[in-house]
Amino acid sequence: MTAERRLPLILLVSEEHADLLADEFGRYRRDYDVQAVRSVAEAKSTLDAVRRAGGQVPLIVAESVLPDAHVLEAFALWRAAVPTARRMVVAHVTRFMDDAPGLRAGLAKGKYDAYLLMPRGVRDEEFHTAVTELLSDWGSTVADPEVDTVRIVTPTTDALSLAIRDFVDRMGMPARTYHPDSEVGRAVLSRVAGEVRFPVVEAMNRGPVCAGSVHDVAISIYGTPADIDVDTVVDLAIVGGGPAGLAAAVYAASEGLNTVVLEAEAIGGQAGTSSMIRNYLGFPRGISGMRLAQRARNQAIRFGARFFTGWPVTGLDPGTGGAPHVVRTDGGSVLARAVVVASGVSYRKLRVDPLERLVGMGVFYGAAMTAAREMEGLDVYVVGGGNSAGQAAVHLSRFAASVTILVRRPGLTETMSRYLVDEIAYNPRITVEPCSEVVDGGGDGRLEWLTVRSTVTGEEARRPAGGLFLLLGAEPLCEWLPPAVARDDRGFVLTGRDVPRESWADGLPPGNLATTVPGVFAAGDIRAGSMKRVAAASGEGASVVPLVHAWLEPGA
Ligand SMILES: Cc1cc2nc3c(=O)[nH]c(=O)nc-3n(C[C@H](O)[C@H](O)[C@H](O)COP(=O)(O)OP(=O)(O)OC[C@H]3O[C@@H](n4cnc5c(N)ncnc54)[C@H](O)[C@@H]3O)c2cc1C
């Protein structure tokens, strides 16, 4: 085999059952280099050799008991060599129940990805589904996929090319970047009509475009809302393609409603930026937010929903007297009999690049409840001085060895409720560091350290850190909504009984998830009082559909 066509390695590590595993993984030999070794040390030297040669390692499968180290220590060692490899522990039937209690805690903390019973016969498809899921998860994150759907041709990897790559990745389209002098680059450029401006982007079935923005690429692939016939009135326009909007699209389209989704960026919303959602029902091994969103979008498309991606909604003119609502974008308007507002929130960013790259891997925006268990025994930091930061710190202190709250202000009293300030003061595991800010951080595959700077002296200190929770506030994305849609003082959309009594019609509050404008509904994080979780947002997206039906066909 030549160096260029080296197959990615699946490494099997087992002293007693190496042959059995090698046999079981035989079905992968066409696409992967399957190797079995018998010790942790042997595995380490194999991984080092592959890494030195520039090879890839998608998966390491280790037996629950290894001869020369505990399996979790072994994974920590291998992780340093190949941080992106997916990690699976397999236990022989004679050990499965005995080993489980000791190993499950490591699984909950993300020390490895799957714990499975070693197959005991042929065609154990449950086992191989788990293997395939891990390989597929790895495949969706490799820099250079074998097969590309989108080709980006550029002489330099500038910010725009990276933003385009991020967009197409999030849309689930395998992409590669080519130099203009490469064979593929030259072929793409030969198809450009007129002057070439980089980056040039060519998606399968579409001609190449000289992209001046991500938006140009989105239009070339997904079209514009103006593509809808001007006289068409759709049943439902959904603003936002996060979990709430996607769920509304799946349920509405599956129930026969003519449904259009308008999404400002790539689909997936905040969830799409989460590298691993581990608490979503039905995904025991977790799922990346991006892949969850892609699946939901495909599901909605199968039922007939139409997506316009890369089109921020700029305004909503409520229809009165039976006239449709007009949902405006810069690329044309959509006339809709009902509208679901699912535009979510945007978390204020820390703007420290090395830490943004570790989001989901020890660095979390507003996800303290979800990730707290992974923090057992670690030193963690919370940035923010509001009640959500205080609550996160208290919750984290149940698991972490220490919790440090970093705030730029001289203290918490101005921004946090008294009861929380007191609770924090009495909690021996929580320390508050006023006048301080995070300026740097890093780690090998996940957060390991932070640099904290004093805003008074400018002094910087590098500290070990197992977790960083950023609770800098979430802003609702609804500046495009008209005043007729009532919002709370922070801008979140009011629905149902949360609507102030003076806005009720005939002494009755709007229906659950209904706003103050008849026929306009809200679901997910944008809604005042929402839970700010994927399952809650998708639940609301589903729940809003019967209300839309009732609005479209009163008395039906
Ligand atoms: C990094 C991260 C990790 C997370 N991890 C978890 C987790 O593990 N488990 C969990 O349960 N929750 C998690 N959450 C929270 C969860 O992602 C959110 O609660 C959920 O995504 C909310 O869904 P939504 O559809 O209401 O809004 P969003 O996900 O915010 O989606 C809203 C969408 O609307 C679009 N939009 C905004 N304005 C417009 C406009 N004017 N026109 C058109 N489109 C617009 C946005 O681009 C976005 O795609 C995480 C959040 C983040 C940020």
Coordinates of C-alpha atoms and ligand atoms in Angstrom, one line a residue:
M1 CA 0.0 0.0 0.0
T2 CA 1.3 3.4 -0.9
A3 CA 1.8 6.2 1.7
E4 CA -1.0 8.3 0.0
R5 CA -3.6 5.6 0.3
R6 CA -2.8 4.5 3.9
L7 CA -6.1 3.3 5.4
P8 CA -7.2 4.8 8.7
L9 CA -6.4 2.5 11.7
I10 CA -8.9 0.7 13.9
L11 CA -6.8 -0.4 16.9
L12 CA -8.0 -3.4 19.0
V13 CA -6.3 -3.8 22.4
S14 CA -6.8 -7.0 24.3
E15 CA -4.6 -9.6 25.9
E16 CA -7.0 -12.5 26.1
H17 CA -9.4 -11.8 23.3
A18 CA -7.3 -10.1 20.6
D19 CA -8.0 -12.9 18.0
L20 CA -11.8 -12.8 18.7
L21 CA -11.9 -9.1 18.2
A22 CA -9.7 -9.2 15.1
D23 CA -12.1 -11.7 13.7
E24 CA -15.1 -9.6 14.6
F25 CA -13.7 -6.5 13.0
G26 CA -12.9 -8.4 9.8
R27 CA -15.9 -6.7 8.1
Y28 CA -14.1 -3.3 8.2
R29 CA -10.9 -4.4 6.5
R30 CA -11.8 -3.0 3.1
D31 CA -12.0 0.6 4.4
Y32 CA -9.8 0.4 7.5
D33 CA -6.4 -1.0 8.6
V34 CA -7.5 -3.2 11.5
Q35 CA -4.7 -4.2 13.9
A36 CA -4.9 -6.1 17.1
V37 CA -2.3 -5.7 19.9
R38 CA -2.1 -7.3 23.3
S39 CA -0.9 -4.6 25.7
V40 CA -1.2 -0.9 26.4
A41 CA 2.5 -0.3 25.7
E42 CA 2.3 -2.1 22.3
A43 CA -0.8 0.0 21.5
K44 CA 1.1 3.2 22.4
S45 CA 4.0 2.4 20.1
T46 CA 1.6 1.5 17.3
L47 CA -0.3 4.8 17.7
D48 CA 3.0 6.8 17.9
A49 CA 4.2 5.2 14.7
V50 CA 0.9 6.0 12.9
R51 CA 1.0 9.5 14.1
R52 CA 4.7 10.0 13.0
A53 CA 3.7 8.7 9.5
G54 CA 0.8 11.2 9.3
G55 CA -1.9 8.4 9.5
Q56 CA -5.3 8.6 11.0
V57 CA -6.8 6.7 13.9
P58 CA -10.6 6.8 14.0
L59 CA -11.2 4.2 16.6
I60 CA -9.5 2.4 19.6
V61 CA -11.3 -0.6 21.0
A62 CA -9.9 -1.8 24.3
E63 CA -10.9 -4.7 26.5
S64 CA -12.2 -3.7 30.0
V65 CA -9.2 -5.4 31.6
L66 CA -5.7 -4.9 30.2
P67 CA -2.4 -6.5 31.3
D68 CA -0.3 -3.4 32.0
A69 CA -2.6 -0.5 33.0
H70 CA -6.1 0.3 34.0
V71 CA -8.2 0.8 30.8
L72 CA -9.1 4.5 31.7
E73 CA -5.4 5.3 32.3
A74 CA -4.6 3.7 29.0
F75 CA -7.2 5.8 27.2
A76 CA -5.7 9.0 28.8
L77 CA -2.3 7.9 27.5
W78 CA -3.5 7.1 24.0
R79 CA -5.6 10.3 23.9
A80 CA -2.4 12.3 24.2
A81 CA -1.2 10.6 21.0
V82 CA -4.4 10.6 19.0
P83 CA -6.9 13.1 20.6
T84 CA -9.6 12.6 17.9
A85 CA -9.9 8.8 18.0
R86 CA -13.2 7.5 19.2
R87 CA -12.8 5.2 22.2
M88 CA -14.7 2.1 23.0
V89 CA -14.4 -0.4 25.9
V90 CA -15.6 -3.9 25.3
A91 CA -16.1 -6.4 28.1
H92 CA -16.2 -10.2 27.8
V93 CA -19.5 -11.7 29.0
T94 CA -17.7 -13.2 32.0
R95 CA -16.7 -9.7 33.2
F96 CA -19.4 -7.3 31.8
M97 CA -21.4 -7.0 35.0
D98 CA -18.4 -6.9 37.3
D99 CA -16.5 -4.3 35.4
A100 CA -19.6 -2.1 34.6
P101 CA -19.8 -0.2 37.9
G102 CA -16.2 0.9 37.8
L103 CA -16.2 1.9 34.2
R104 CA -19.7 3.5 33.8
A105 CA -18.6 6.6 35.8
G106 CA -15.7 7.2 33.3
L107 CA -18.3 7.0 30.5
A108 CA -20.5 9.6 32.2
K109 CA -17.5 11.8 32.5
G110 CA -16.6 11.5 28.8
K111 CA -13.3 9.5 29.4
Y112 CA -14.4 7.2 26.6
D113 CA -17.4 7.0 24.2
A114 CA -19.0 3.5 24.5
Y115 CA -19.1 0.5 26.8
L116 CA -20.3 -2.7 25.1
L117 CA -20.5 -6.4 25.6
M118 CA -18.1 -8.2 23.3
P119 CA -20.0 -10.0 20.6
R120 CA -20.8 -13.6 21.4
G121 CA -21.8 -14.8 18.0
V122 CA -22.0 -13.7 14.4
R123 CA -24.0 -10.8 13.1
D124 CA -24.2 -8.9 16.4
E125 CA -25.6 -5.8 14.6
E126 CA -26.3 -3.9 17.8
F127 CA -22.6 -4.0 18.4
H128 CA -21.7 -3.0 14.9
T129 CA -24.3 -0.2 14.9
A130 CA -22.3 1.3 17.8
V131 CA -19.0 0.9 15.9
T132 CA -20.5 2.4 12.7
E133 CA -21.9 5.4 14.7
L134 CA -18.5 6.1 16.2
L135 CA -16.8 5.8 12.8
S136 CA -19.4 8.0 11.2
D137 CA -19.0 10.6 13.9
W138 CA -15.3 10.6 13.4
G139 CA -15.7 10.7 9.6
S140 CA -17.9 13.9 9.9
T141 CA -15.1 15.7 11.7
V142 CA -12.0 14.8 9.6
A143 CA -10.3 17.7 7.8
D144 CA -10.2 16.0 4.4
P145 CA -13.1 13.7 3.6
E146 CA -12.6 11.0 0.9
V147 CA -15.6 12.2 -1.1
D148 CA -16.4 15.9 -1.3
T149 CA -19.7 17.6 -2.2
V150 CA -18.4 21.1 -1.9
R151 CA -15.0 22.3 -3.3
I152 CA -13.5 25.5 -2.0
V153 CA -10.7 26.8 -4.2
T154 CA -8.4 29.4 -2.6
P155 CA -4.7 30.2 -2.5
T156 CA -4.8 31.1 1.2
T157 CA -7.0 29.9 4.1
D158 CA -8.4 33.2 5.1
A159 CA -11.3 34.0 7.4
L160 CA -13.9 33.9 4.7
S161 CA -12.8 30.5 3.4
L162 CA -12.9 29.2 7.0
A163 CA -16.4 30.7 7.5
I164 CA -17.6 29.0 4.3
R165 CA -16.1 25.7 5.4
D166 CA -17.8 26.0 8.7
F167 CA -21.1 26.7 7.1
V168 CA -21.0 23.8 4.7
D169 CA -19.7 21.5 7.5
R170 CA -22.7 22.5 9.6
M171 CA -25.0 21.8 6.7
G172 CA -23.6 18.3 6.5
M173 CA -21.9 18.7 3.1
P174 CA -18.4 17.1 3.0
A175 CA -16.1 19.8 1.8
R176 CA -12.4 20.1 0.8
T177 CA -10.2 23.1 0.2
Y178 CA -8.0 23.0 -2.9
H179 CA -5.2 25.2 -4.1
P180 CA -5.9 26.9 -7.4
D181 CA -2.8 25.1 -8.9
S182 CA -4.0 21.7 -7.9
E183 CA -5.7 19.4 -10.5
V184 CA -9.2 19.9 -8.9
G185 CA -8.6 23.6 -8.4
R186 CA -7.7 24.1 -12.1
A187 CA -10.8 22.2 -13.2
V188 CA -13.1 24.2 -11.0
L189 CA -11.6 27.5 -12.1
S190 CA -12.0 26.5 -15.8
R191 CA -15.7 26.5 -15.2
V192 CA -15.9 30.0 -13.8
A193 CA -17.5 32.4 -16.2
G194 CA -15.8 35.8 -16.1
E195 CA -13.2 37.1 -13.7
V196 CA -12.0 34.8 -10.9
R197 CA -12.2 36.1 -7.4
F198 CA -11.2 33.8 -4.5
P199 CA -12.5 31.9 -2.8
V200 CA -14.3 30.0 -5.6
V201 CA -16.9 27.5 -4.3
E202 CA -18.4 24.7 -6.3
A203 CA -21.2 22.6 -4.8
M204 CA -22.2 19.4 -6.5
N205 CA -24.8 20.0 -9.3
R206 CA -24.2 23.8 -9.2
G207 CA -21.8 26.0 -11.1
P208 CA -18.9 27.6 -9.3
V209 CA -19.4 30.9 -7.5
C210 CA -16.8 33.6 -6.6
A211 CA -18.0 34.0 -3.0
G212 CA -17.8 37.4 -1.4
S213 CA -19.6 36.0 1.7
V214 CA -21.1 32.9 3.3
H215 CA -24.4 34.2 2.1
D216 CA -23.4 34.0 -1.5
V217 CA -22.6 30.3 -1.0
A218 CA -25.9 29.7 0.8
I219 CA -27.9 31.3 -2.1
S220 CA -26.0 29.3 -4.7
I221 CA -26.9 26.1 -3.0
Y222 CA -30.3 26.7 -1.4
G223 CA -31.9 29.5 -3.4
T224 CA -33.8 32.5 -2.1
P225 CA -37.3 32.9 -0.6
A226 CA -38.1 34.9 -3.8
D227 CA -38.1 31.5 -5.6
I228 CA -41.5 30.9 -4.1
D229 CA -44.3 32.0 -6.4
V230 CA -45.3 35.5 -5.4
D231 CA -49.0 34.5 -5.1
T232 CA -48.3 31.4 -2.9
V233 CA -49.5 31.7 0.7
V234 CA -47.9 28.9 2.7
D235 CA -49.6 27.4 5.8
L236 CA -46.6 27.9 8.1
A237 CA -43.4 30.0 8.0
I238 CA -40.9 29.0 10.7
V239 CA -38.3 31.5 11.6
G240 CA -35.1 29.7 12.9
G241 CA -33.8 26.3 12.1
G242 CA -32.6 25.3 15.6
P243 CA -34.2 22.4 17.5
A244 CA -37.5 24.2 18.0
G245 CA -37.8 25.2 14.4
L246 CA -36.7 21.9 13.1
A247 CA -39.2 20.0 15.3
A248 CA -42.0 22.3 14.2
A249 CA -41.0 21.7 10.6
V250 CA -41.0 17.9 11.0
Y251 CA -44.3 17.8 12.7
A252 CA -46.0 20.4 10.5
A253 CA -44.8 19.0 7.2
S254 CA -45.6 15.4 8.3
E255 CA -49.1 16.5 9.1
G256 CA -49.6 17.9 5.6
L257 CA -49.0 21.6 6.2
N258 CA -47.2 23.6 3.5
T259 CA -44.1 24.6 5.5
V260 CA -41.2 26.9 4.9
V261 CA -38.2 27.4 7.3
L262 CA -36.2 30.5 7.1
E263 CA -32.8 30.3 8.8
A264 CA -30.3 33.1 9.1
E265 CA -27.1 30.9 9.2
A266 CA -26.6 27.1 9.0
I267 CA -29.3 25.0 10.5
G268 CA -28.9 23.6 14.1
G269 CA -28.9 26.8 16.1
Q270 CA -27.0 26.7 19.3
A271 CA -27.3 23.0 19.4
G272 CA -25.5 22.8 16.1
T273 CA -22.5 24.3 17.8
S274 CA -22.4 21.7 20.5
S275 CA -19.8 19.0 19.8
M276 CA -21.7 16.4 21.8
I277 CA -25.2 16.5 23.2
R278 CA -25.3 13.7 25.7
N279 CA -28.6 14.1 27.4
Y280 CA -31.0 14.0 24.4
L281 CA -33.5 11.2 24.6
G282 CA -32.7 8.1 22.6
F283 CA -29.0 8.7 21.9
P284 CA -27.2 6.8 24.7
R285 CA -23.8 7.4 23.2
G286 CA -24.6 11.1 22.6
I287 CA -24.9 12.9 19.3
S288 CA -23.1 15.9 17.9
G289 CA -25.6 18.8 17.6
M290 CA -24.6 19.3 14.0
R291 CA -25.5 15.7 13.1
L292 CA -28.8 15.9 15.1
A293 CA -29.8 19.0 13.1
Q294 CA -28.8 17.5 9.8
R295 CA -30.9 14.4 10.5
A296 CA -33.9 16.6 11.6
R297 CA -33.6 18.7 8.5
N298 CA -33.5 15.7 6.2
Q299 CA -36.5 14.3 8.0
A300 CA -38.4 17.6 7.5
I301 CA -37.4 17.7 3.8
R302 CA -38.7 14.1 3.4
F303 CA -42.1 15.3 4.6
G304 CA -42.0 18.2 2.1
A305 CA -40.8 21.2 4.2
R306 CA -38.8 23.8 2.3
F307 CA -35.7 25.4 3.8
F308 CA -34.1 28.7 2.9
T309 CA -30.8 28.8 4.6
G310 CA -28.6 31.9 5.0
W311 CA -31.6 34.2 5.0
P312 CA -32.1 36.3 8.2
V313 CA -35.7 37.4 8.6
T314 CA -35.7 41.2 8.8
G315 CA -39.3 41.9 9.6
L316 CA -42.8 40.5 10.2
D317 CA -45.9 42.4 9.1
P318 CA -48.8 40.7 10.9
G319 CA -51.8 40.0 8.7
T320 CA -55.2 41.2 9.8
G321 CA -58.7 40.4 8.8
G322 CA -57.8 37.1 7.3
A323 CA -54.8 38.4 5.3
P324 CA -51.6 36.4 5.5
H325 CA -48.6 37.4 7.6
V326 CA -45.7 38.8 5.6
V327 CA -42.3 37.4 6.7
R328 CA -39.6 39.6 5.1
T329 CA -36.0 38.8 4.2
D330 CA -33.6 40.7 1.9
G331 CA -34.1 37.9 -0.6
G332 CA -37.9 38.2 -0.9
S333 CA -40.9 37.8 1.4
V334 CA -42.9 34.8 2.4
L335 CA -46.7 35.0 2.8
A336 CA -47.8 32.7 5.6
R337 CA -51.1 32.0 7.3
A338 CA -49.3 31.1 10.5
V339 CA -45.8 31.9 11.8
V340 CA -43.7 30.1 14.4
V341 CA -41.0 32.3 16.0
A342 CA -38.1 30.0 16.9
S343 CA -35.1 32.3 16.5
G344 CA -33.5 31.3 19.8
V345 CA -30.9 33.2 21.8
S346 CA -27.3 34.1 21.3
Y347 CA -24.9 33.7 24.2
R348 CA -22.5 36.6 24.7
K349 CA -19.1 35.3 23.7
L350 CA -15.9 35.4 25.7
R351 CA -13.9 36.2 22.6
V352 CA -10.8 34.3 23.6
D353 CA -10.1 32.2 20.4
P354 CA -8.2 29.2 22.0
L355 CA -11.1 28.8 24.4
E356 CA -13.8 29.1 21.7
R357 CA -12.1 26.1 20.0
L358 CA -12.6 24.0 23.2
V359 CA -16.3 24.6 23.5
G360 CA -17.9 21.3 24.4
M361 CA -14.5 20.0 25.6
G362 CA -14.3 21.5 29.0
V363 CA -15.6 24.9 28.0
F364 CA -19.3 25.4 28.1
Y365 CA -21.7 28.2 27.3
G366 CA -24.6 28.1 29.8
A367 CA -24.7 24.3 30.1
A368 CA -23.7 23.9 33.8
M369 CA -26.5 21.5 34.6
T370 CA -25.6 19.2 31.7
A371 CA -21.9 19.0 32.2
A372 CA -21.6 19.2 36.0
R373 CA -21.2 15.5 36.5
E374 CA -18.1 15.5 34.3
M375 CA -16.5 17.9 36.7
E376 CA -16.1 15.5 39.6
G377 CA -12.9 16.2 41.4
L378 CA -11.8 19.0 39.1
D379 CA -11.0 22.6 39.6
V380 CA -13.6 24.6 37.6
Y381 CA -14.2 28.2 36.8
V382 CA -17.4 30.1 36.2
V383 CA -17.3 33.4 34.4
G384 CA -20.2 35.8 35.0
G385 CA -21.8 37.7 37.9
G386 CA -25.5 37.1 37.3
N387 CA -27.9 34.7 38.9
S388 CA -27.4 32.1 36.3
A389 CA -23.6 32.2 37.1
G390 CA -24.4 31.9 40.8
Q391 CA -26.7 29.0 40.3
A392 CA -24.2 27.2 38.1
A393 CA -21.5 27.7 40.7
V394 CA -23.7 26.2 43.5
H395 CA -24.6 23.3 41.3
L396 CA -21.1 22.6 40.1
S397 CA -19.8 22.7 43.7
R398 CA -21.7 19.4 44.3
F399 CA -19.3 17.7 41.9
A400 CA -16.1 19.8 41.4
A401 CA -13.2 19.9 43.8
S402 CA -13.3 23.7 43.7
V403 CA -15.4 26.3 41.9
T404 CA -14.0 29.8 41.3
I405 CA -16.3 32.6 40.1
L406 CA -14.5 35.2 38.0
V407 CA -16.0 38.6 37.7
R408 CA -14.7 41.9 36.3
R409 CA -16.7 43.9 38.8
P410 CA -15.5 44.4 42.4
G411 CA -18.1 41.9 43.7
L412 CA -21.4 40.1 43.1
T413 CA -23.8 42.1 45.1
E414 CA -24.8 44.5 42.3
T415 CA -25.6 41.7 39.8
M416 CA -26.7 38.7 41.8
S417 CA -29.6 38.0 44.2
R418 CA -28.8 38.3 47.8
Y419 CA -29.8 34.7 48.7
L420 CA -27.3 33.4 46.1
V421 CA -24.5 35.7 47.2
D422 CA -25.0 34.4 50.8
E423 CA -25.2 30.8 49.7
I424 CA -21.9 31.2 47.8
A425 CA -20.3 32.9 50.8
Y426 CA -21.2 29.9 53.0
N427 CA -20.1 27.3 50.5
P428 CA -16.5 26.3 51.3
R429 CA -15.9 25.0 47.8
I430 CA -16.7 28.2 46.0
T431 CA -14.4 31.2 45.8
V432 CA -15.2 34.5 44.2
E433 CA -12.4 36.4 42.5
P434 CA -13.5 39.9 41.8
C435 CA -11.7 42.2 39.3
S436 CA -10.5 39.3 37.2
E437 CA -10.9 38.0 33.7
V438 CA -9.9 35.0 31.6
V439 CA -7.5 35.9 28.8
D440 CA -6.1 32.6 27.6
G441 CA -6.4 28.9 28.0
G442 CA -5.8 25.5 26.3
G443 CA -5.2 21.8 26.6
D444 CA -4.7 18.7 24.7
G445 CA -8.1 17.9 23.2
R446 CA -9.9 19.4 26.1
L447 CA -9.5 22.3 28.6
E448 CA -6.5 21.8 31.0
W449 CA -5.4 25.3 31.9
L450 CA -6.5 29.0 32.0
T451 CA -4.7 32.3 32.3
V452 CA -6.5 34.7 34.6
R453 CA -5.6 38.4 34.6
S454 CA -6.3 40.9 37.4
T455 CA -8.1 43.9 35.9
V456 CA -6.5 46.1 38.7
T457 CA -2.8 45.1 38.5
G458 CA -2.7 43.5 35.0
E459 CA -0.9 40.5 36.6
E460 CA -1.5 37.2 34.9
A461 CA -1.5 33.7 36.4
R462 CA -1.8 30.4 34.6
R463 CA -3.8 27.8 36.5
P464 CA -4.9 24.2 36.0
A465 CA -8.6 24.0 35.1
G466 CA -10.9 21.1 34.3
G467 CA -13.9 23.2 33.3
L468 CA -14.9 26.7 32.3
F469 CA -18.5 27.7 32.4
L470 CA -19.4 30.9 30.6
L471 CA -22.5 32.5 31.8
L472 CA -22.2 35.9 30.3
G473 CA -25.9 36.3 29.5
A474 CA -28.1 35.2 26.6
E475 CA -29.7 37.7 24.3
P476 CA -32.9 36.8 22.5
L477 CA -32.7 37.2 18.7
C478 CA -35.9 39.0 18.0
E479 CA -35.1 42.6 17.0
W480 CA -37.0 41.9 13.8
L481 CA -40.3 41.3 15.5
P482 CA -42.9 44.1 15.5
P483 CA -44.0 45.7 18.7
A484 CA -47.4 44.0 18.5
V485 CA -45.6 40.8 19.6
A486 CA -45.3 41.4 23.3
R487 CA -41.9 40.6 25.0
D488 CA -40.6 40.8 28.5
D489 CA -38.1 43.4 29.7
R490 CA -35.2 41.3 28.5
G491 CA -36.7 40.9 25.0
F492 CA -38.0 37.3 25.3
V493 CA -41.3 36.6 23.6
L494 CA -44.3 36.3 25.9
T495 CA -46.8 33.5 25.3
G496 CA -50.0 32.1 27.0
R497 CA -50.6 33.2 30.5
D498 CA -47.3 35.1 30.7
V499 CA -48.8 37.8 28.5
P500 CA -49.9 40.7 30.7
R501 CA -53.6 40.8 31.4
E502 CA -54.1 44.1 29.6
S503 CA -53.2 42.4 26.3
W504 CA -55.6 39.5 26.7
A505 CA -58.5 39.4 24.2
D506 CA -62.0 39.0 25.6
G507 CA -60.6 38.4 29.1
L508 CA -58.7 35.3 28.0
P509 CA -55.0 34.8 27.7
P510 CA -53.5 33.7 24.3
G511 CA -53.2 29.9 24.0
N512 CA -50.1 28.1 25.3
L513 CA -47.2 29.0 23.0
A514 CA -49.4 31.7 21.2
T515 CA -48.1 35.3 21.2
T516 CA -50.1 38.5 21.4
V517 CA -50.5 38.4 17.6
P518 CA -53.1 35.9 16.4
G519 CA -51.5 33.2 14.2
V520 CA -48.0 34.0 15.5
F521 CA -46.6 31.4 17.9
A522 CA -43.2 31.1 19.7
A523 CA -41.2 28.0 20.6
G524 CA -37.9 27.2 22.2
D525 CA -35.3 29.5 23.8
I526 CA -36.8 32.7 22.4
R527 CA -39.9 32.2 24.5
A528 CA -39.9 33.8 28.0
G529 CA -39.7 31.1 30.7
S530 CA -38.4 28.4 28.3
M531 CA -36.1 25.7 29.7
K532 CA -33.1 26.4 27.4
R533 CA -32.5 22.7 26.5
V534 CA -32.6 20.8 23.2
A535 CA -35.3 18.5 24.3
A536 CA -37.5 21.3 25.7
A537 CA -37.0 23.3 22.5
S538 CA -37.8 20.4 20.2
G539 CA -40.8 19.5 22.5
E540 CA -42.2 23.0 22.1
G541 CA -41.6 22.9 18.4
A542 CA -43.7 19.7 18.2
S543 CA -46.4 21.1 20.6
V544 CA -46.9 24.2 18.6
V545 CA -48.2 22.3 15.6
P546 CA -51.6 21.4 17.0
L547 CA -52.1 25.1 17.9
V548 CA -51.2 26.0 14.3
H549 CA -53.8 23.5 13.0
A550 CA -56.4 25.0 15.4
W551 CA -55.6 28.5 14.1
L552 CA -55.7 27.4 10.4
E553 CA -58.9 25.4 10.8
P554 CA -60.9 26.7 13.7
G555 CA -63.5 24.2 14.9
A556 CA -62.1 21.4 12.7
Ligands
LIG1 C1 -22.4 25.3 23.1 C2 -23.8 24.9 23.5 C3 -23.9 23.6 24.0 C4 -25.2 23.1 24.4 N1 -25.3 21.9 24.9 C5 -26.5 21.4 25.3 C6 -26.7 20.1 25.7 O1 -25.7 19.3 25.8 N2 -28.0 19.7 26.0 C7 -29.1 20.5 26.0 O2 -30.2 20.1 26.2 N3 -28.9 21.8 25.6 C8 -27.7 22.3 25.2 N4 -27.5 23.6 24.8 C9 -28.8 24.4 24.8 C10 -29.5 24.2 23.5 O3 -28.7 24.1 22.4 C11 -30.6 25.2 23.2 O4 -31.5 25.2 24.3 C12 -31.4 24.9 22.0 O5 -30.6 24.9 20.8 C13 -32.5 26.0 21.7 O6 -33.1 25.7 20.5 P1 -34.0 26.8 19.7 O7 -34.4 26.2 18.5 O8 -35.0 27.4 20.6 O9 -33.0 28.0 19.5 P2 -31.5 28.0 18.8 O10 -30.8 26.8 18.9 O11 -30.9 29.3 19.3 O12 -31.8 28.2 17.3 C14 -32.4 29.4 16.8 C15 -32.1 29.5 15.3 O13 -32.7 30.7 14.8 C16 -31.8 31.4 13.9 N5 -32.2 32.8 13.8 C17 -32.0 33.7 14.7 N6 -32.5 34.9 14.2 C18 -33.0 34.7 13.0 C19 -33.7 35.5 12.0 N7 -33.9 36.8 12.2 N8 -34.0 34.9 10.9 C20 -33.8 33.6 10.6 N9 -33.2 32.8 11.5 C21 -32.9 33.3 12.7 C22 -30.5 31.2 14.5 O14 -29.5 31.3 13.5 C23 -30.6 29.7 15.0 O15 -30.2 28.8 14.0 C24 -26.3 24.0 24.4 C25 -26.1 25.3 23.9 C26 -24.9 25.8 23.5 C27 -24.7 27.2 23.0

